[in-house]
Short mmCIF file of C-alpha atoms and ligand atoms in Angstrom, two decimals:
data_model
loop_
_atom_site.label_atom_id
_atom_site.label_comp_id
_atom_site.label_asym_id
_atom_site.label_seq_id
_atom_site.Cartn_x
_atom_site.Cartn_y
_atom_site.Cartn_z
CA UNK O 1 217.99 154.48 136.37
CA UNK O 2 217.64 156.74 133.30
CA UNK O 3 220.26 159.42 132.93
CA UNK O 4 220.89 161.85 130.09
CA UNK O 5 224.23 161.84 128.33
CA UNK O 6 225.14 165.33 127.17
CA UNK O 7 226.95 165.58 123.80
CA UNK O 8 228.30 169.13 123.66
CA UNK O 9 228.91 169.08 119.89
CA UNK O 10 225.77 167.30 118.79
CA UNK O 11 223.72 169.08 121.46
CA UNK O 12 224.80 172.43 120.02
CA UNK O 13 224.19 171.17 116.47
CA UNK O 14 220.67 170.07 117.41
CA UNK O 15 219.93 173.37 119.18
CA UNK O 16 221.01 175.23 116.04
CA UNK O 17 219.19 172.75 113.75
CA UNK O 18 215.87 173.13 115.58
CA UNK O 19 216.27 176.92 115.66
CA UNK O 20 216.91 177.12 111.92
CA UNK O 21 214.47 174.38 110.87
CA UNK O 22 211.85 175.28 113.47
CA UNK O 23 209.71 177.43 111.14
CA UNK O 24 209.72 174.71 108.45
CA UNK O 25 208.80 171.98 110.96
CA UNK O 26 206.11 174.26 112.39
CA UNK O 27 204.52 174.82 108.97
CA UNK O 28 204.22 171.05 108.62
CA UNK O 29 202.90 170.35 112.11
CA UNK O 30 200.84 173.41 112.94
CA UNK O 31 197.47 172.08 111.76
CA UNK O 32 197.67 169.21 114.27
CA UNK O 33 199.36 171.29 116.96
CA UNK O 34 196.62 173.93 116.76
CA UNK O 35 194.09 171.19 117.39
CA UNK O 36 195.77 169.23 120.21
CA UNK O 37 197.35 172.26 121.94
CA UNK O 38 194.16 174.39 121.76
CA UNK O 39 193.10 176.06 125.01
CA UNK O 40 196.13 175.15 127.12
CA UNK O 41 195.76 176.08 130.81
CA UNK O 42 197.84 178.73 132.62
CA UNK O 43 200.47 176.19 133.69
CA UNK O 44 201.72 173.48 131.35
CA UNK O 45 204.37 170.79 131.78
CA UNK O 46 206.33 170.13 128.60
CA UNK O 47 208.66 167.19 128.02
CA UNK O 48 211.74 167.96 125.90
CA UNK O 49 210.95 171.61 125.14
CA UNK O 50 214.04 172.00 122.95
CA UNK O 51 214.43 175.61 121.87
CA UNK O 52 210.78 176.44 122.56
CA UNK O 53 208.82 175.40 119.47
CA UNK O 54 205.57 175.16 121.44
CA UNK O 55 205.75 178.39 123.45
CA UNK O 56 203.51 180.03 120.83
CA UNK O 57 200.62 177.79 121.99
CA UNK O 58 200.73 179.26 125.53
CA UNK O 59 199.14 182.60 126.40
CA UNK O 60 201.47 185.40 127.51
CA UNK O 61 201.67 185.30 131.31
CA UNK O 62 201.39 181.48 131.41
CA UNK O 63 203.98 179.24 133.04
CA UNK O 64 205.85 176.52 131.18
CA UNK O 65 207.42 173.83 133.35
CA UNK O 66 209.99 172.68 130.80
CA UNK O 67 211.64 169.29 131.38
CA UNK O 68 214.72 169.65 129.16
CA UNK O 69 217.92 167.81 130.15
CA UNK O 70 220.02 169.07 127.22
CA UNK O 71 221.97 172.19 128.32
CA UNK O 72 222.77 173.41 124.77
CA UNK O 73 218.99 174.01 124.33
CA UNK O 74 218.64 176.16 127.43
CA UNK O 75 219.90 179.58 126.27
CA UNK O 76 217.60 179.62 123.22
CA UNK O 77 214.69 178.24 125.25
CA UNK O 78 215.07 181.00 127.88
CA UNK O 79 215.28 183.70 125.20
CA UNK O 80 212.21 182.32 123.38
CA UNK O 81 210.18 182.24 126.61
CA UNK O 82 211.13 185.84 127.31
CA UNK O 83 210.11 186.93 123.80
CA UNK O 84 206.79 185.13 124.20
CA UNK O 85 206.09 186.55 127.68
CA UNK O 86 205.89 183.04 129.18
CA UNK O 87 207.32 182.35 132.65
CA UNK O 88 209.82 179.51 132.37
CA UNK O 89 210.33 176.95 135.13
CA UNK O 90 213.22 175.03 133.58
CA UNK O 91 214.05 171.56 134.95
CA UNK O 92 217.10 169.71 133.69
CA UNK O 93 215.64 166.35 134.71
CA UNK O 94 214.64 163.60 132.27
CA UNK O 95 211.06 162.89 131.21
CA UNK O 96 211.36 159.38 132.66
CA UNK O 97 211.86 160.93 136.11
CA UNK O 98 210.78 164.55 136.16
CA UNK O 99 210.97 165.09 139.93
CA UNK O 100 207.57 166.83 139.74
CA UNK O 101 205.04 166.01 142.48
CA UNK O 102 202.39 163.38 141.76
CA UNK O 103 198.97 164.58 140.54
CA UNK O 104 200.29 168.12 140.17
CA UNK O 105 199.61 168.96 136.49
CA UNK O 106 196.45 169.47 134.45
CA UNK O 107 198.27 169.18 131.14
CA UNK O 108 201.49 167.65 129.87
CA UNK O 109 202.56 168.24 126.26
CA UNK O 110 205.26 166.91 123.94
CA UNK O 111 206.26 167.24 120.32
CA UNK O 112 208.91 165.05 118.66
CA UNK O 113 210.21 163.81 122.01
CA UNK O 114 208.99 160.23 122.63
CA UNK O 115 211.14 159.26 119.63
CA UNK O 116 214.26 160.39 121.49
CA UNK O 117 213.77 159.58 125.17
CA UNK O 118 215.57 156.48 126.40
CA UNK O 119 212.45 154.71 127.67
CA UNK O 120 209.12 155.92 126.24
CA UNK O 121 207.04 153.47 128.35
CA UNK O 122 208.66 154.88 131.52
CA UNK O 123 207.93 158.42 130.28
CA UNK O 124 204.24 157.60 129.80
CA UNK O 125 204.09 156.09 133.30
CA UNK O 126 205.65 159.30 134.61
CA UNK O 127 203.10 161.41 132.71
CA UNK O 128 200.29 159.42 134.35
CA UNK O 129 201.92 159.87 137.76
CA UNK O 130 202.24 163.64 137.34
CA UNK O 131 198.77 164.30 135.83
CA UNK O 132 195.82 165.14 138.03
CA UNK O 133 192.79 162.82 137.66
CA UNK O 134 191.18 163.67 134.30
CA UNK O 135 194.24 165.66 133.16
CA UNK O 136 195.46 165.42 129.59
CA UNK O 137 198.64 164.45 127.77
CA UNK O 138 198.70 166.16 124.38
CA UNK O 139 201.25 165.08 121.81
CA UNK O 140 202.50 165.35 118.24
CA UNK O 141 205.09 162.65 117.52
CA UNK O 142 206.67 160.75 114.64
CA UNK O 143 206.32 156.98 114.56
CA UNK O 144 207.25 153.81 112.68
CA UNK O 145 205.65 153.39 109.26
CA UNK O 146 203.56 150.29 108.53
CA UNK O 147 205.51 147.02 108.33
CA UNK O 148 206.75 146.19 104.82
CA UNK O 149 206.35 149.71 103.40
CA UNK O 150 209.19 151.58 101.63
CA UNK O 151 209.17 154.21 104.41
CA UNK O 152 209.60 151.49 107.05
CA UNK O 153 212.51 150.08 105.06
CA UNK O 154 214.14 153.53 104.91
CA UNK O 155 213.57 154.08 108.64
CA UNK O 156 215.47 150.84 109.30
CA UNK O 157 218.25 151.54 106.79
CA UNK O 158 218.94 155.01 108.20
CA UNK O 159 218.50 154.19 111.87
CA UNK O 160 222.16 154.46 112.89
CA UNK O 161 223.17 157.76 111.23
CA UNK O 162 219.76 159.24 112.14
CA UNK O 163 220.14 158.30 115.82
CA UNK O 164 223.73 159.57 115.84
CA UNK O 165 222.81 162.91 114.29
CA UNK O 166 219.64 163.50 116.31
CA UNK O 167 220.91 162.35 119.70
CA UNK O 168 219.24 158.96 119.96
CA UNK O 169 216.12 159.66 117.86
CA UNK O 170 214.43 156.52 116.53
CA UNK O 171 211.96 156.50 113.63
CA UNK O 172 210.96 152.92 114.43
CA UNK O 173 208.84 153.31 117.55
CA UNK O 174 205.22 152.18 117.78
CA UNK O 175 204.22 155.12 119.95
CA UNK O 176 200.48 154.76 119.24
CA UNK O 177 200.69 151.23 120.67
CA UNK O 178 202.67 152.40 123.71
CA UNK O 179 200.29 155.29 124.43
CA UNK O 180 197.31 152.97 124.00
CA UNK O 181 198.78 150.47 126.48
CA UNK O 182 200.01 153.00 129.05
CA UNK O 183 196.88 153.11 131.22
CA UNK O 184 195.08 156.26 130.04
CA UNK O 185 191.30 156.20 130.41
CA UNK O 186 190.78 157.36 126.82
CA UNK O 187 193.04 158.21 123.88
CA UNK O 188 192.02 160.29 120.86
CA UNK O 189 194.65 159.76 118.20
CA UNK O 190 195.08 160.74 114.56
CA UNK O 191 197.71 159.01 112.41
CA UNK O 192 198.78 161.11 109.40
CA UNK O 193 201.51 161.48 106.86
CA UNK O 194 203.66 164.49 106.06
CA UNK O 195 205.25 165.04 102.66
CA UNK O 196 208.68 166.42 103.54
CA UNK O 197 212.06 165.35 102.12
CA UNK O 198 212.86 163.91 105.61
CA UNK O 199 211.01 160.72 104.68
CA UNK O 200 211.70 158.66 107.87
CA UNK O 201 210.03 161.49 109.85
CA UNK O 202 206.88 161.68 107.71
CA UNK O 203 204.74 159.07 109.52
CA UNK O 204 203.18 160.85 112.48
CA UNK O 205 200.51 160.79 115.17
CA UNK O 206 198.80 163.58 117.08
CA UNK O 207 196.38 163.22 119.92
CA UNK O 208 195.09 163.71 123.43
CA UNK O 209 195.29 161.03 126.13
CA UNK O 210 193.08 161.45 129.19
CA UNK O 211 194.25 160.34 132.65
CA UNK O 212 191.72 158.29 134.63
CA UNK O 213 189.28 160.66 136.38
C1 SAM Y 301 213.68 166.43 118.41
S1 SAM Y 301 213.86 167.48 119.77
C2 SAM Y 301 212.24 168.24 119.85
C3 SAM Y 301 212.25 169.54 120.60
C4 SAM Y 301 210.90 170.27 120.64
N1 SAM Y 301 209.93 169.54 121.42
C5 SAM Y 301 210.37 170.54 119.26
O1 SAM Y 301 209.27 170.12 118.93
O2 SAM Y 301 211.09 171.25 118.51
C6 SAM Y 301 213.85 166.32 121.14
C7 SAM Y 301 214.03 166.99 122.47
O3 SAM Y 301 213.89 166.02 123.51
C8 SAM Y 301 214.91 166.24 124.48
N2 SAM Y 301 215.15 164.98 125.20
C9 SAM Y 301 215.91 163.93 124.84
N3 SAM Y 301 215.88 162.96 125.77
C10 SAM Y 301 215.05 163.41 126.76
C11 SAM Y 301 214.60 162.87 127.99
N4 SAM Y 301 214.98 161.65 128.38
N5 SAM Y 301 213.76 163.61 128.74
C12 SAM Y 301 213.35 164.85 128.31
N6 SAM Y 301 213.75 165.40 127.16
C13 SAM Y 301 214.58 164.70 126.40
C14 SAM Y 301 216.08 166.71 123.67
O4 SAM Y 301 217.04 167.39 124.44
C15 SAM Y 301 215.40 167.63 122.64
O5 SAM Y 301 215.25 168.92 123.13
#
């Protein structure tokens, strides 16, 4: 059974980090986010909402069902939802087991979360369980670089301090492969590269996966 281990110190550090670095991360990701998060419906399920980086992609008056098990994120997330005029339905469950009813959501979104969850395959199975037939999972995630490349080498070399600092985050996951094998009817996926100083984070994918209709 997947549970979430709360680290008060690192949880607070990460909440502060993503608040301070949020605008910089957003500048780097917004081109892809604008594309995959375009036209979100009035109710959206988000996995790992953090401090609310994606609230800006919801219309005022929408509802965000935020699956965020990390309590240090919650105060900033609530405040951001209020500023944005988005109703927040905050669940402190894990993305592997959201507790949401089956076939209850038109859209599930995530950004920079499948790198950190304990079991990304279980999360994708949960997304498919929760989505209505034909619903979409829209994501922007960072992934392992190609085998044998300098970035892949750095991802491996830094894996321990990176995971310690960012609460279990791995830069070595083949998330495109996992999403492709999860059982979606169709996956539109764009691999791309950022050019930030956070080199292990620069290899990314963005896309939309469609649940069977
Ligand atoms: C790198 S942060 C990204 C936050 C936000 N999505 C963003 O783009 O700024 C990863 C988030 O995933 C959350 N998280 C970690 N494990 C999780 C799990 N098993 N289920 C749901 N969320 C999880 C963390 O608490 C954190 O808020």
